[in-house]
mmCIF file of C-alpha atoms in Angstrom:
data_model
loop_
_atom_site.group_PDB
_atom_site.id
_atom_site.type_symbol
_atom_site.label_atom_id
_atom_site.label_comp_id
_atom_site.label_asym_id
_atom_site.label_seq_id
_atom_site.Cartn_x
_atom_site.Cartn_y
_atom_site.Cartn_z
ATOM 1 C CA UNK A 8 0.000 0.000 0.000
ATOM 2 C CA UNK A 9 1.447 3.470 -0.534
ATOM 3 C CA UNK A 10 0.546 6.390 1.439
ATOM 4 C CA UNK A 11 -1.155 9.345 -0.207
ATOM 5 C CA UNK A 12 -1.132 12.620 1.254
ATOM 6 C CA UNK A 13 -3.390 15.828 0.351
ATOM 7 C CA UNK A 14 -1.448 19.121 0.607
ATOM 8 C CA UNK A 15 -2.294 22.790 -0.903
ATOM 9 C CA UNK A 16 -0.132 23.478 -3.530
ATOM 10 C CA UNK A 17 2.880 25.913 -3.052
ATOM 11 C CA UNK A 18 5.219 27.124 -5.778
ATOM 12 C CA UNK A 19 8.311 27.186 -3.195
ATOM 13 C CA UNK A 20 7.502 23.161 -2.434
ATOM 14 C CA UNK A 21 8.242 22.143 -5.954
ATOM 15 C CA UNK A 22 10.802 21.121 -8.132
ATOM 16 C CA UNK A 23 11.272 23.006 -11.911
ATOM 17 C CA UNK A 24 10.212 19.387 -13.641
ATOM 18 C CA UNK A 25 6.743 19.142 -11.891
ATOM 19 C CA UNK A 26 4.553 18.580 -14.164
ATOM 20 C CA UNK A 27 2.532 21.147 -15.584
ATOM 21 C CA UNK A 28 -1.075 20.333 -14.321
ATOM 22 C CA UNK A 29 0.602 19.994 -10.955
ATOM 23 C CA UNK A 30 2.456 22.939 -10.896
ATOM 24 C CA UNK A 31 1.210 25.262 -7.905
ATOM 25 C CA UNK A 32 0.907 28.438 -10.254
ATOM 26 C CA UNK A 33 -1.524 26.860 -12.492
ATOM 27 C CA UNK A 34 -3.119 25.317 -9.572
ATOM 28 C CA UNK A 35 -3.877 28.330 -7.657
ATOM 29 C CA UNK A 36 -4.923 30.306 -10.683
ATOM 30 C CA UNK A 37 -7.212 27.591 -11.961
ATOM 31 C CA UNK A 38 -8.491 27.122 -8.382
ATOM 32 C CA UNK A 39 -9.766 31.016 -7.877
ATOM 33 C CA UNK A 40 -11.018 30.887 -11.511
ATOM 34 C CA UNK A 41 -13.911 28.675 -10.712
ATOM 35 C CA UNK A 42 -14.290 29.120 -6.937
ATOM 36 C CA UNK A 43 -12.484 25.847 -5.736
ATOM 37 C CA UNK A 44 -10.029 24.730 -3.331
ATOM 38 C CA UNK A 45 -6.633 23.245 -4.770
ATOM 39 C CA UNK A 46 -5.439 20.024 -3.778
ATOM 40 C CA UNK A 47 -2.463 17.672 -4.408
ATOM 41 C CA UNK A 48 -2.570 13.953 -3.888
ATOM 42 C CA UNK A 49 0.818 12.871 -2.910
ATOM 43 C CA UNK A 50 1.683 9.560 -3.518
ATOM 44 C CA UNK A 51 4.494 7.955 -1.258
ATOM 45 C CA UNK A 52 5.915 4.515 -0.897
ATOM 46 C CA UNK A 53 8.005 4.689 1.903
ATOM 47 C CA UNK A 54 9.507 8.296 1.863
ATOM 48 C CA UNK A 55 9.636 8.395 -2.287
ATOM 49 C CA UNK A 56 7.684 10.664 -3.821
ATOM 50 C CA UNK A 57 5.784 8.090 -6.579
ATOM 51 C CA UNK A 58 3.144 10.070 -8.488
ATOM 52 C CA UNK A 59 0.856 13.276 -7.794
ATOM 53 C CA UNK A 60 -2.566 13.954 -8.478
ATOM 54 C CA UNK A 61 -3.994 17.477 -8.640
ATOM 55 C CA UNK A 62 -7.532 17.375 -7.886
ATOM 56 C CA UNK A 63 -10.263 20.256 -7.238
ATOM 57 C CA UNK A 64 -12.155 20.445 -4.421
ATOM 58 C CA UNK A 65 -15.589 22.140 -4.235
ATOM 59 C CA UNK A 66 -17.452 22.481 -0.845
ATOM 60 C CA UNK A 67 -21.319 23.090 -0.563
ATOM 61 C CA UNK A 68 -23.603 22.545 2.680
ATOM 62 C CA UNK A 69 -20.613 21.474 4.391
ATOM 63 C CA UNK A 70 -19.901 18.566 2.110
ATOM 64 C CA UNK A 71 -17.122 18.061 -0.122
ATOM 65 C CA UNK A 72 -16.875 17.111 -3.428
ATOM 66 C CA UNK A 73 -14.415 16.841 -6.360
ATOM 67 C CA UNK A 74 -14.823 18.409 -9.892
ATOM 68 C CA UNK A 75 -12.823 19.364 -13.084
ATOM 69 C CA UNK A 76 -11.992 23.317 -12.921
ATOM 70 C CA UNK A 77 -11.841 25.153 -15.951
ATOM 71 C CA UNK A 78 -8.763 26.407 -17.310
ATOM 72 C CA UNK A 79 -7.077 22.942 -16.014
ATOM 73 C CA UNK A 80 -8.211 20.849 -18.769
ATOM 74 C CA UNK A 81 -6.224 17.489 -17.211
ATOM 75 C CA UNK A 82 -6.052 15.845 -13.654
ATOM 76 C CA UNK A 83 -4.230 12.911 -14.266
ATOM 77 C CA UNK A 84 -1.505 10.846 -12.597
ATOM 78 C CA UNK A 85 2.286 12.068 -12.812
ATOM 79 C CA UNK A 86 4.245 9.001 -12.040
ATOM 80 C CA UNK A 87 8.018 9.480 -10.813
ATOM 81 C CA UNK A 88 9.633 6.087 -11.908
ATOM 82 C CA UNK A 89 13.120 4.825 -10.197
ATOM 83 C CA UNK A 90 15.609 6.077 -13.088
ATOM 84 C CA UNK A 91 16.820 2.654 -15.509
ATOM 85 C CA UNK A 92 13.500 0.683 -13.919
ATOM 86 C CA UNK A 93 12.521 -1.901 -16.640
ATOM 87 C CA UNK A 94 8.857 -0.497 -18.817
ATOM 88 C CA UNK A 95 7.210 -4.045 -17.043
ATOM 89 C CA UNK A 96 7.909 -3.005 -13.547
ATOM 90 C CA UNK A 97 7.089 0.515 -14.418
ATOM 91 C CA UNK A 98 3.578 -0.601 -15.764
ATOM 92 C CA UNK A 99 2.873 -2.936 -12.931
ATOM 93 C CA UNK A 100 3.759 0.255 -10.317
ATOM 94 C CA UNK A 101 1.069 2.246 -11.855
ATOM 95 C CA UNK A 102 -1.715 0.274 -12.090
ATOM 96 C CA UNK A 103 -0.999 -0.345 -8.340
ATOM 97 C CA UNK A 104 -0.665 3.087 -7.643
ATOM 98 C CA UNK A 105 -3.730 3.986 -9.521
ATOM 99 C CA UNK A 106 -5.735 1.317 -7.504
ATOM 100 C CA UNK A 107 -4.296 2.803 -3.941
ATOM 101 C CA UNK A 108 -5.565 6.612 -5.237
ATOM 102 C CA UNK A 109 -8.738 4.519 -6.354
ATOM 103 C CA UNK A 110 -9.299 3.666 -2.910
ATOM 104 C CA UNK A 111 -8.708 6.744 -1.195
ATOM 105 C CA UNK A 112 -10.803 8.799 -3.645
ATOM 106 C CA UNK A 113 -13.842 6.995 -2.430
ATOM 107 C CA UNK A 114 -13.069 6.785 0.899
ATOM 108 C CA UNK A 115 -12.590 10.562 1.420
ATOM 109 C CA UNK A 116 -15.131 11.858 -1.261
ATOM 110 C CA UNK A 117 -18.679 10.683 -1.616
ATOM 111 C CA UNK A 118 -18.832 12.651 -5.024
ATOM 112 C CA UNK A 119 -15.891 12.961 -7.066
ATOM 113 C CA UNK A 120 -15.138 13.660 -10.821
ATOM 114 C CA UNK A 121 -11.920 14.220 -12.417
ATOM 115 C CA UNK A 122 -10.390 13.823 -15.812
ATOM 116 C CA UNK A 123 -7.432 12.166 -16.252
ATOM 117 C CA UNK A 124 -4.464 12.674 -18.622
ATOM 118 C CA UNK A 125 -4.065 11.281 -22.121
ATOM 119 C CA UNK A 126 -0.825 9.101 -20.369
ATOM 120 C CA UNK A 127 -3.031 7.803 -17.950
ATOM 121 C CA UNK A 128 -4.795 5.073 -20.845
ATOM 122 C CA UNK A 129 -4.416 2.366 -18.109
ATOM 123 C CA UNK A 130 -7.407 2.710 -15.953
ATOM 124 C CA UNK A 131 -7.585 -0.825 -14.918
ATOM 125 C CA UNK A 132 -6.708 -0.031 -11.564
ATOM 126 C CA UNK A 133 -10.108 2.724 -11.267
ATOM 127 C CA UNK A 134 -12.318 0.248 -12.747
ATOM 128 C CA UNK A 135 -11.169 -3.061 -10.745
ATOM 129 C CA UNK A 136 -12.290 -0.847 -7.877
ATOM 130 C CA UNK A 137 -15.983 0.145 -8.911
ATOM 131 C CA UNK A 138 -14.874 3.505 -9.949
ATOM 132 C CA UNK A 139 -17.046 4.897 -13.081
ATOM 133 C CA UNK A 140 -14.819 5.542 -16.301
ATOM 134 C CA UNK A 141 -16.120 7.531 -19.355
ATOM 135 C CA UNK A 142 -13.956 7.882 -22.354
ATOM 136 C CA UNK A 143 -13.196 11.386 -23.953
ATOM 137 C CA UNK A 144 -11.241 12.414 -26.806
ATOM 138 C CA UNK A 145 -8.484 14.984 -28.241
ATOM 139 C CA UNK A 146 -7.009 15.689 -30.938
ATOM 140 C CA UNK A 147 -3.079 16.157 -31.121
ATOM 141 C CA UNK A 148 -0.419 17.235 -33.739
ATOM 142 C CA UNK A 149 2.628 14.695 -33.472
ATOM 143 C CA UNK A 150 5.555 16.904 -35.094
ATOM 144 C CA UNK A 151 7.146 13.400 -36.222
ATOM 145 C CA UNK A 152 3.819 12.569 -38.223
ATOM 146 C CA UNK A 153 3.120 14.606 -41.251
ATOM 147 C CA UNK A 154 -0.193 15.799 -41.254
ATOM 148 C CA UNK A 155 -2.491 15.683 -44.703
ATOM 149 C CA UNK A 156 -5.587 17.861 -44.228
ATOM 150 C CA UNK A 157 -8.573 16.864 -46.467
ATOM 151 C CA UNK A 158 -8.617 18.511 -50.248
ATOM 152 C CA UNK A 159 -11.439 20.773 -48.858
ATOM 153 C CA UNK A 160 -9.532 22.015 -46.238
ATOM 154 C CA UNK A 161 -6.479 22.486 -48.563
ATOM 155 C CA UNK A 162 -8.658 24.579 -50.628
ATOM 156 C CA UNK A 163 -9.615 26.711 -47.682
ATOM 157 C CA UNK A 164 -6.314 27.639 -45.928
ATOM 158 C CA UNK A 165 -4.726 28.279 -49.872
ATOM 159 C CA UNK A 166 -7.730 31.171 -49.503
ATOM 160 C CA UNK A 167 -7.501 32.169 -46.459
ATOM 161 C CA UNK A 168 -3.418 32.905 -46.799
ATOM 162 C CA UNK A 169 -4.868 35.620 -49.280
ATOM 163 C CA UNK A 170 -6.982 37.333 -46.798
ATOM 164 C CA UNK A 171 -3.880 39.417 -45.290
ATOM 165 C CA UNK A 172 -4.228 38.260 -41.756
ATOM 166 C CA UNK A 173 -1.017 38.646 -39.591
ATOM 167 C CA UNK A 174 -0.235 36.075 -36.918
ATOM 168 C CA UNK A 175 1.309 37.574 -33.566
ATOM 169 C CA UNK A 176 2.135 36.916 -29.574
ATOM 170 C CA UNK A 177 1.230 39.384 -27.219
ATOM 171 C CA UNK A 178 -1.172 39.444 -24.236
ATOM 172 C CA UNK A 179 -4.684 41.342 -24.748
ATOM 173 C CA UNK A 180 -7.386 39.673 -22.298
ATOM 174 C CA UNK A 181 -9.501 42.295 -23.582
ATOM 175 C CA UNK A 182 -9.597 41.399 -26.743
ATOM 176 C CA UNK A 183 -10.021 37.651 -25.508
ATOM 177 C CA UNK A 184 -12.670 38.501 -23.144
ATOM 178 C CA UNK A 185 -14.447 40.519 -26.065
ATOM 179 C CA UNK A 186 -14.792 37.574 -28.634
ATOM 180 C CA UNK A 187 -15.272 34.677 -25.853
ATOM 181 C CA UNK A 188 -18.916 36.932 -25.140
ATOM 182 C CA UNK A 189 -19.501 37.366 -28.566
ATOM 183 C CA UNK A 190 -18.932 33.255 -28.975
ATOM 184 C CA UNK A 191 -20.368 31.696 -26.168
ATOM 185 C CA UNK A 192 -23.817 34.712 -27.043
ATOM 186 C CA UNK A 193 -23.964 33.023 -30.562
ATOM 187 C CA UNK A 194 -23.448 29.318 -29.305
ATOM 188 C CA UNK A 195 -25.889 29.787 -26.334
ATOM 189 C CA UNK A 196 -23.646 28.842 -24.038
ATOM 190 C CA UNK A 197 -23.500 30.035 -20.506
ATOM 191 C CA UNK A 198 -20.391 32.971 -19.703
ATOM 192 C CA UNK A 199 -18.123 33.705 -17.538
ATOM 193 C CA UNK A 200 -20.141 35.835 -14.885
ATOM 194 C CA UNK A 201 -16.958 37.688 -13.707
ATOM 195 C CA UNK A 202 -14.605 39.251 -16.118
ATOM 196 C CA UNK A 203 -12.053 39.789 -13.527
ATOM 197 C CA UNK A 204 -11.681 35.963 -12.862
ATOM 198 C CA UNK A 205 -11.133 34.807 -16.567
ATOM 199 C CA UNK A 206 -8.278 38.287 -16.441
ATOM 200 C CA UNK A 207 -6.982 37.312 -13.479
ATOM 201 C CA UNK A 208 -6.312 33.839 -14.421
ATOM 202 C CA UNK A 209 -4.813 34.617 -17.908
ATOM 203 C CA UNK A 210 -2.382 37.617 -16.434
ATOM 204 C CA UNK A 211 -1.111 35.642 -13.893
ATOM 205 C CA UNK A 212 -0.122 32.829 -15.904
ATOM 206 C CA UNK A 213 1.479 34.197 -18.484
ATOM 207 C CA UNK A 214 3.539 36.302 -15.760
ATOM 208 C CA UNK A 215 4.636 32.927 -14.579
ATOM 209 C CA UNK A 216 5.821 32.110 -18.311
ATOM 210 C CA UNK A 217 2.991 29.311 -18.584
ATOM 211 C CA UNK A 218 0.712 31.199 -20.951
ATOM 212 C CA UNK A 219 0.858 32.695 -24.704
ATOM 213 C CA UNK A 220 -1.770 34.338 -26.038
ATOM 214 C CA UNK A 221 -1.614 33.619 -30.107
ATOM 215 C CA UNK A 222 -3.760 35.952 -32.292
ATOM 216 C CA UNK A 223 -4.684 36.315 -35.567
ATOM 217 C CA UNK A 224 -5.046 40.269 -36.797
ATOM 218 C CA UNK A 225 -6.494 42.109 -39.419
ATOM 219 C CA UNK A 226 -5.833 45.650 -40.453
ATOM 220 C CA UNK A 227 -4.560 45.587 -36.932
ATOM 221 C CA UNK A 228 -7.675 44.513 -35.030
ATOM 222 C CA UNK A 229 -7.528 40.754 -33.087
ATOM 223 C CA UNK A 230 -9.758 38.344 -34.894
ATOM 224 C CA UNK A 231 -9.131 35.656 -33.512
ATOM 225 C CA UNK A 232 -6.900 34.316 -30.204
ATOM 226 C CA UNK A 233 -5.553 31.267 -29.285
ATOM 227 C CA UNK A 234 -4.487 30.722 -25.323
ATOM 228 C CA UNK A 235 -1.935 28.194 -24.945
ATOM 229 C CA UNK A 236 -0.422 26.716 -21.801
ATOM 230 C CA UNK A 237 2.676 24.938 -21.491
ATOM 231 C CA UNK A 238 5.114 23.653 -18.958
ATOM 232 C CA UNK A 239 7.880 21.989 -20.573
ATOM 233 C CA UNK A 240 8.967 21.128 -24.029
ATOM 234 C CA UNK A 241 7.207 17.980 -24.512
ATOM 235 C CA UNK A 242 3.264 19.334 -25.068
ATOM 236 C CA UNK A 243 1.642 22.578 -25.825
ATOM 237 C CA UNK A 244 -1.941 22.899 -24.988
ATOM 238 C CA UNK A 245 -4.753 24.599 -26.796
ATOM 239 C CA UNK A 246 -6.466 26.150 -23.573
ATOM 240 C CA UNK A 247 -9.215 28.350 -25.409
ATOM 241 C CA UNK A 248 -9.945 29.680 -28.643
ATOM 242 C CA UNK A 249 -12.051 32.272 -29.643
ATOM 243 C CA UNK A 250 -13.174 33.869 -33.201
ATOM 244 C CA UNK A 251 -14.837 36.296 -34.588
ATOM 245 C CA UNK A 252 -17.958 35.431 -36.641
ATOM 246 C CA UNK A 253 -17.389 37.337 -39.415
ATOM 247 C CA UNK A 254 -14.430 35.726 -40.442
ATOM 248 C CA UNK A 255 -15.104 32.055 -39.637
ATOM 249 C CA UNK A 256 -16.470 31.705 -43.448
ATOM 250 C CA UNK A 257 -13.138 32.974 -44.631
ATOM 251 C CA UNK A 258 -11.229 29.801 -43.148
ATOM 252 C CA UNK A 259 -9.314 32.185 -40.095
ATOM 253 C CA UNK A 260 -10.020 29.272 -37.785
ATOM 254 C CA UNK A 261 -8.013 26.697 -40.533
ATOM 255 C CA UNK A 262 -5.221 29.581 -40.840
ATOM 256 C CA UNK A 263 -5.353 30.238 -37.180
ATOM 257 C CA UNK A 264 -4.197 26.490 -36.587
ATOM 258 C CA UNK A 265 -1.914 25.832 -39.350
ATOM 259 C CA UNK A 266 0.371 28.892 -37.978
ATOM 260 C CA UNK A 267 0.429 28.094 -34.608
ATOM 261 C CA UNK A 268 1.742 24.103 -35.446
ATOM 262 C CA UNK A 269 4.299 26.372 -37.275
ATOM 263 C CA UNK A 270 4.953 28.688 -34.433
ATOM 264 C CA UNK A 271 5.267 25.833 -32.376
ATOM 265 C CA UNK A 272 7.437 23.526 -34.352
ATOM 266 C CA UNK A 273 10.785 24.520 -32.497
ATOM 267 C CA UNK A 274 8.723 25.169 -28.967
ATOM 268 C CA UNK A 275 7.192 21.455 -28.529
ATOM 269 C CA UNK A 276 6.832 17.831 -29.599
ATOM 270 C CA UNK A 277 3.303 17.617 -29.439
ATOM 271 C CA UNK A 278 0.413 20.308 -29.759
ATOM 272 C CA UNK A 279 -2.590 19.239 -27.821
ATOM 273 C CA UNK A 280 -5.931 20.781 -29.249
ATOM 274 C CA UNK A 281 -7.427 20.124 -25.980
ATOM 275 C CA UNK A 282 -11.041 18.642 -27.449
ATOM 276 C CA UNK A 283 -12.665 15.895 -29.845
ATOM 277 C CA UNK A 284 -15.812 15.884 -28.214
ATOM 278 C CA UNK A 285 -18.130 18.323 -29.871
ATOM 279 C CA UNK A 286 -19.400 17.321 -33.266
ATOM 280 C CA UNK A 287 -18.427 20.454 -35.468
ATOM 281 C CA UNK A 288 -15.339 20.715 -33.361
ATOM 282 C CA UNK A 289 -14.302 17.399 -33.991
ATOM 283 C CA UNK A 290 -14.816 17.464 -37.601
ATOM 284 C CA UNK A 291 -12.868 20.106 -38.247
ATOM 285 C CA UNK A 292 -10.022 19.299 -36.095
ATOM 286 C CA UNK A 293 -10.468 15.371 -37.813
ATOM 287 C CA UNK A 294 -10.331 16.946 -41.358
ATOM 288 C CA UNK A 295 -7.285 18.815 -40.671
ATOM 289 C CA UNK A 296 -5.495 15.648 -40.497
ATOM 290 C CA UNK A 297 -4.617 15.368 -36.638
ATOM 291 C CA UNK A 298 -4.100 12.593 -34.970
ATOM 292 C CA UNK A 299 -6.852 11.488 -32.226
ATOM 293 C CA UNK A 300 -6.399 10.563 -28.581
ATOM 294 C CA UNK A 301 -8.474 8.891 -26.061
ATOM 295 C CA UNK A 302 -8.672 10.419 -22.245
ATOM 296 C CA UNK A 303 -10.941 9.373 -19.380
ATOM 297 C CA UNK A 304 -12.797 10.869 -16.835
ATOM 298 C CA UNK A 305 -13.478 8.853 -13.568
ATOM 299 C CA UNK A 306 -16.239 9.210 -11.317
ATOM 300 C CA UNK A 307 -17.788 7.700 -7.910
#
């Protein structure tokens, strides 16, 4: 059995190679975007540090619950394997772990739901203990697999290079906060209630280097923005994107993505697109020729 401890989160406590969805910064921010209390499951056997868990805790009525927190699209488990340890051993130590954080999930919440990392594709050790598993998918761009968009989407991006958009980095949450209203008012979706929570979250992260903004200009107005997080240079993640609706017809969306895989190239291995799982979403991201991932989220 290994011994898992709950701490809050503190950026003074960890090491530069945490990973990034354990990271206290993005933690903390994530937390006070959506009203929740951070946590990290620390997993021990003996006095090794074996894996963490960040996890999201939301009280109400004096109970305590778990839940994903937006802005922190993963929760899985970061395993810290014994350097030269054979991949057999390795793979036996996780689903063990996962089946001791199994365990003390439902002993300590009642109601609990968390998504788990695209690594974490062994969930044998959730399931083998009556804990609910749901499958979810991504889409990625692997830099070491060409990708070969459909002929319609060829078409598209050869016209929408004509349209004189720019592509550039800087920070406007403004802007962002200006075409998220305008998108979510058009898609019926619910908003962000406070602005100063979705500002406060994006300025703090990218003054702890964690956030880009990526945006798309025309005749020197933002048309589109792209919020990426990353933590080290293995994956980049497509946080949130937001367009204008005027010029989703002229393929900025197709444009938008094609120059941030080329922005990217020399920044990261792999460029999540953080999503699969809404129809139109999916389609376009399929037809652009990524590759796609499965993810799970568990659940009591």
């Amino acid at each position: 059995m290994h011994e898992i401890v709950l701490i809050s989160p503190k950026s003074s406590d960890q090491a530069p190679t945490t990973p990034l969805w354990c990271k206290a910064d993005l933690m903390n921010a994530a937390a006070a975007f959506n009203g929740l209390e951070p946590k990290l499951a620390n997993v021990y056997k003996g006095e090794e540090l074996v894996a963490q868990m960040p996890l999201y805790e939301k009280k109400h009525l004096g109970f305590v619950r778990l839940v994903p927190a937006l802005g922190a699209y993963y929760q899985g488990v970061h395993f810290n394997h014994p350097f030269g340890t054979s991949p057999a051993r390795n793979a036996l130590d996780e689903l063990r772990i996962c089946s001791d954080l199994a365990l003390f999930l439902k002993k300590h919440y009642k109601r609990f739901s968390v998504t788990l990392a695209p690594h974490n594709y062994d969930v044998r050790g959730f399931i083998w203990n009556k804990i609910k598993t749901q499958p979810f998918y991504t889409y990625i761009h692997d830099y070491e697999v060409e990708t070969q968009p459909l002929g319609k989407e060829r078409r598209k991006l050869r016209n929408a290079s004509k349209e004189g958009y720019s592509f550039e980095e800087f920070l406007d949450v403004s802007a962002y906060i200006e075409l998220t209203k305008a998108m979510v008012g058009r898609k019926g979706m619910q908003p962000v209630k406070d602005d100063d929570k979705i500002k406060n979250f994006i300025e703090d992260l990218a003054k702890s280097g964690l956030l880009r903004q990526h945006n798309v200009c025309r005749d020197g107005k933002i048309v589109s923005i792209n919020i990426m997080l990353q933590g080290d240079a293995e994956i980049a993640y497509s946080l949130f994107r937001s367009t204008a609706e005027e010029e989703l017809s002229k393929g900025v969306s197709l444009w938008h993505t094609h120059m941030l895989i080329e922005t990217l190239k020399s920044r990261c291995k792999v460029l999540d697109l953080c999503g699969a799982n809404v129809p139109d979403v999916a389609r376009f991201k399929g037809a652009m020729g990524h590759q796609l991932q499965l993810f799970f989220r568990i659940s009591s």
